[in-house]
Amino acid sequence: RRSRSGFANTNFSRTRRPPSRHDRGMRTVAALCRELLPDRRTDGALLAAFTSERSEATFGALVQRHGPLVWGTCRRLLPDPSDAEDAFQATFLVLVRQSARLAGRDTVGPWLHRVAVLTARNVRRKNARRLVRQRELPDELPTASPDSDLRADV
């Protein structure tokens, strides 16, 4: 006896399972990670506190929370460690300048990643322009022939 699907002796039930969210367990992981943080406030709350109080501790909490992400992004995109350090610092300077505008967000991690990528690309572009303008010096410099007018003066 054949079923509708064409397979013999199959008893596949076509029951629908309820749709499951792929990130169901991640919510609990995120909650656990938040408990491990020294400051449990959201990024937006930390930025609002930094904007109003100019507190170094709140900005330090943001750097501690998102610094590894920004540093990893800068190091992957820039081979020179000093360029990566410059891009890292520039990224957080942009955060300081834009802190009032970003205070309403729950998280600034994706925004910081995008700024780090754009900053690193700008550093790479600037380095490429500088390398195009630079020329290698020749191994031997041409010797200047003494000018006859100069000899007469001496």
Short mmCIF file of C-alpha atoms in Angstrom, two decimals:
data_model
loop_
_atom_site.label_atom_id
_atom_site.label_comp_id
_atom_site.label_asym_id
_atom_site.label_seq_id
_atom_site.Cartn_x
_atom_site.Cartn_y
_atom_site.Cartn_z
CA ARG A 1 0.00 0.00 0.00
CA ARG A 2 1.38 3.41 -0.97
CA SER A 3 0.79 6.67 0.86
CA ARG A 4 0.04 10.01 -0.73
CA SER A 5 3.72 10.88 -0.71
CA GLY A 6 4.54 7.85 -2.84
CA PHE A 7 6.52 5.94 -0.20
CA ALA A 8 5.50 2.45 0.81
CA ASN A 9 4.77 1.67 4.45
CA THR A 10 5.47 5.13 5.74
CA ASN A 11 3.65 6.61 8.62
CA PHE A 12 4.94 10.15 8.67
CA SER A 13 2.68 12.38 10.64
CA ARG A 14 2.34 15.88 9.41
CA THR A 15 1.81 17.63 12.66
CA ARG A 16 2.90 21.19 12.90
CA ARG A 17 5.16 22.15 15.70
CA PRO A 18 4.75 25.56 17.20
CA PRO A 19 7.28 28.00 15.80
CA SER A 20 10.30 28.28 18.03
CA ARG A 21 12.46 31.32 18.39
CA HIS A 22 16.11 30.72 17.60
CA ASP A 23 17.22 33.07 20.36
CA ARG A 24 15.09 31.71 23.20
CA GLY A 25 18.05 30.70 25.36
CA MET A 26 20.04 33.82 24.58
CA ARG A 27 17.72 35.99 26.64
CA THR A 28 18.70 34.13 29.78
CA VAL A 29 22.39 34.24 28.82
CA ALA A 30 22.16 38.00 28.31
CA ALA A 31 20.46 38.38 31.69
CA LEU A 32 23.22 36.33 33.35
CA CYS A 33 25.92 38.40 31.69
CA ARG A 34 24.24 41.59 32.85
CA GLU A 35 24.40 40.33 36.42
CA LEU A 36 28.16 39.82 36.11
CA LEU A 37 28.74 43.40 35.00
CA PRO A 38 29.85 45.82 37.69
CA ASP A 39 27.23 48.33 36.54
CA ARG A 40 23.94 46.71 35.53
CA ARG A 41 22.47 49.78 33.86
CA THR A 42 21.82 49.73 30.14
CA ASP A 43 24.18 51.49 27.77
CA GLY A 44 21.60 54.23 27.27
CA ALA A 45 21.35 54.81 31.02
CA LEU A 46 25.14 54.95 31.31
CA LEU A 47 25.34 57.43 28.45
CA ALA A 48 22.60 59.56 29.98
CA ALA A 49 24.49 59.58 33.28
CA PHE A 50 27.72 60.45 31.50
CA THR A 51 26.04 63.26 29.57
CA SER A 52 24.46 64.82 32.65
CA GLU A 53 27.24 64.29 35.20
CA ARG A 54 30.35 63.89 33.00
CA SER A 55 31.24 61.02 35.30
CA GLU A 56 34.45 59.24 34.46
CA ALA A 57 33.19 56.04 36.15
CA THR A 58 30.17 55.71 33.84
CA PHE A 59 32.27 56.24 30.75
CA GLY A 60 34.81 53.75 32.11
CA ALA A 61 32.00 51.21 32.49
CA LEU A 62 31.13 51.70 28.81
CA VAL A 63 34.75 51.32 27.75
CA GLN A 64 35.09 48.19 29.90
CA ARG A 65 31.88 46.77 28.44
CA HIS A 66 32.55 47.53 24.76
CA GLY A 67 36.32 48.01 24.64
CA PRO A 68 37.16 44.41 23.64
CA LEU A 69 34.73 44.60 20.71
CA VAL A 70 36.15 47.88 19.45
CA TRP A 71 39.76 46.81 20.00
CA GLY A 72 39.22 43.51 18.17
CA THR A 73 37.62 45.30 15.24
CA CYS A 74 40.46 47.81 15.00
CA ARG A 75 43.15 45.11 15.28
CA ARG A 76 41.54 42.96 12.58
CA LEU A 77 41.30 45.85 10.13
CA LEU A 78 44.63 47.55 10.85
CA PRO A 79 47.92 45.62 10.81
CA ASP A 80 49.90 48.30 12.65
CA PRO A 81 49.21 48.28 16.43
CA SER A 82 49.70 52.04 16.74
CA ASP A 83 47.11 52.63 14.01
CA ALA A 84 44.74 50.29 15.83
CA GLU A 85 45.26 52.24 19.08
CA ASP A 86 44.54 55.51 17.28
CA ALA A 87 41.34 54.10 15.74
CA PHE A 88 40.27 52.70 19.15
CA GLN A 89 40.69 56.10 20.80
CA ALA A 90 38.99 57.91 17.92
CA THR A 91 36.00 55.57 18.16
CA PHE A 92 35.45 56.39 21.81
CA LEU A 93 35.97 60.10 21.11
CA VAL A 94 33.10 59.88 18.63
CA LEU A 95 31.06 58.22 21.39
CA VAL A 96 31.81 61.14 23.73
CA ARG A 97 30.76 63.65 21.08
CA GLN A 98 27.57 61.75 20.20
CA SER A 99 26.66 60.69 23.77
CA ALA A 100 23.65 63.02 24.09
CA ARG A 101 22.15 61.73 20.84
CA LEU A 102 22.73 58.07 21.75
CA ALA A 103 21.46 58.25 25.33
CA GLY A 104 18.04 56.87 24.34
CA ARG A 105 19.40 53.59 22.97
CA ASP A 106 19.43 50.41 25.04
CA THR A 107 22.75 49.28 23.62
CA VAL A 108 25.51 51.02 21.73
CA GLY A 109 27.57 47.94 20.83
CA PRO A 110 26.47 47.71 17.17
CA TRP A 111 26.87 51.47 16.77
CA LEU A 112 30.39 51.34 18.23
CA HIS A 113 31.29 48.45 15.92
CA ARG A 114 30.15 50.43 12.89
CA VAL A 115 32.07 53.53 14.01
CA ALA A 116 35.19 51.40 14.66
CA VAL A 117 34.97 49.91 11.15
CA LEU A 118 34.53 53.32 9.54
CA THR A 119 37.36 54.82 11.60
CA ALA A 120 39.71 51.96 10.74
CA ARG A 121 38.85 52.30 7.05
CA ASN A 122 39.64 56.02 7.22
CA VAL A 123 43.02 55.26 8.81
CA ARG A 124 43.78 52.69 6.10
CA ARG A 125 42.75 55.16 3.40
CA LYS A 126 44.96 57.87 4.88
CA ASN A 127 47.91 55.47 5.10
CA ALA A 128 47.43 54.41 1.48
CA ARG A 129 47.39 58.05 0.33
CA ARG A 130 50.54 58.78 2.29
CA LEU A 131 52.33 55.73 0.81
CA VAL A 132 51.47 56.83 -2.73
CA ARG A 133 53.08 60.22 -2.11
CA GLN A 134 56.23 58.79 -0.57
CA ARG A 135 59.10 57.79 -2.82
CA GLU A 136 62.12 55.70 -2.04
CA LEU A 137 65.43 57.49 -1.90
CA PRO A 138 68.01 56.32 -4.43
CA ASP A 139 70.93 54.30 -3.09
CA GLU A 140 73.44 56.86 -4.33
CA LEU A 141 72.84 60.55 -4.56
CA PRO A 142 74.08 62.24 -7.74
CA THR A 143 77.17 64.31 -7.19
CA ALA A 144 76.82 67.95 -7.99
CA SER A 145 79.30 69.40 -10.40
CA PRO A 146 80.83 72.59 -9.07
CA ASP A 147 79.60 75.67 -10.85
CA SER A 148 82.28 77.68 -12.60
CA ASP A 149 80.84 80.94 -11.27
CA LEU A 150 81.22 79.74 -7.70
CA ARG A 151 84.86 78.86 -8.21
CA ALA A 152 85.69 82.34 -9.37
CA ASP A 153 84.17 83.83 -6.23
CA VAL A 154 86.17 81.69 -3.85
#
